CSV table of C-alpha atoms in Angstrom, one decimal:
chain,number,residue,atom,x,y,z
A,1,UNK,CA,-0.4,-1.6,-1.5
A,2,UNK,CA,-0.5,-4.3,-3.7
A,3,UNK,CA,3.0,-6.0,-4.5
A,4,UNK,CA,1.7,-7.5,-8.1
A,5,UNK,CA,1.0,-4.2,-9.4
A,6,UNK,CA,1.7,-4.3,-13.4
A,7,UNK,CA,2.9,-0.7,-13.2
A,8,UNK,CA,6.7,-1.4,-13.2
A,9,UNK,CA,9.2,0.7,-15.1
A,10,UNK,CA,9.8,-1.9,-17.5
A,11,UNK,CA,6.2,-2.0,-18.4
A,12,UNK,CA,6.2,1.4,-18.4
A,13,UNK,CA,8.6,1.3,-21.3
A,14,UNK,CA,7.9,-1.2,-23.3
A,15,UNK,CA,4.4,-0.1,-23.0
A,16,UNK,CA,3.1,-1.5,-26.9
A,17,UNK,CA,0.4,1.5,-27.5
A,18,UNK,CA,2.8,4.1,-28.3
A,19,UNK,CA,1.1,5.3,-30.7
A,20,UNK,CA,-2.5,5.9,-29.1
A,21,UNK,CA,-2.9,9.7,-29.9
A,22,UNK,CA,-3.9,8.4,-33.2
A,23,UNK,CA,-7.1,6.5,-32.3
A,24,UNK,CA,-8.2,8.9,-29.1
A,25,UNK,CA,-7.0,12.2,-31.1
A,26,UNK,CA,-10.6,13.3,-30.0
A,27,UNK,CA,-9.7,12.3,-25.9
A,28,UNK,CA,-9.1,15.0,-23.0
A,29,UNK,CA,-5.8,15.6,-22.1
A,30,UNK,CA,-5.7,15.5,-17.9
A,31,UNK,CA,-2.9,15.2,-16.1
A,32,UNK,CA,-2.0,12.4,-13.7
A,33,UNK,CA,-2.9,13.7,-9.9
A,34,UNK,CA,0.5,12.0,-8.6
A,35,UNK,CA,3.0,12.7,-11.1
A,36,UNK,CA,1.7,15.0,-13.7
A,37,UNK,CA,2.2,12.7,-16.2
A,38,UNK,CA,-0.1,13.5,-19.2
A,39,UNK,CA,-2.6,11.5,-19.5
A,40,UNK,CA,-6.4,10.6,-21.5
A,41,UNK,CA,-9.4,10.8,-19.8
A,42,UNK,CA,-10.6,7.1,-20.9
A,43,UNK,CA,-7.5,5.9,-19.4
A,44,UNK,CA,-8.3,4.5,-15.9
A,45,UNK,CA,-4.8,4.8,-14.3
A,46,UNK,CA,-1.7,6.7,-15.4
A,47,UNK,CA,1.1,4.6,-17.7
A,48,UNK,CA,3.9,6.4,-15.8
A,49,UNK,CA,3.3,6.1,-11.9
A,50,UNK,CA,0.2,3.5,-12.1
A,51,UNK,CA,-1.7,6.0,-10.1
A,52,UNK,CA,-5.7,5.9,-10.2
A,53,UNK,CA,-6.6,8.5,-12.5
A,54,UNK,CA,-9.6,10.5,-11.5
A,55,UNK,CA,-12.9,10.8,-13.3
A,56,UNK,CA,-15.5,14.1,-13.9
């Protein structure tokens, strides 16, 4: 596990694309594997946990 990881919870909220459903309005909805956190499918890893989201 890495100990850099740039999923902390402060990232987490001050994450500054709040307001992505706008621009992926046409993006899957999947949920997050670890935490079932909502999630896109073009993201590559969950905003909320920083788990590795996986792909179909």
């Amino acid at each position: 596990m890495s100990t850099s990881s740039p999923f902390t919870q402060d990232a987490y909220n001050t994450a500054p694309n709040v307001d992505i459903s706008v621009s992926y309005a046409f993006e899957e909805e999947i949920y997050c594997w670890r935490c079932g956190f909502k999630c896109k499918s073009s993201w590559n890893y969950c905003p909320k946990c920083g788990a590795e989201l996986c792909k179909r």
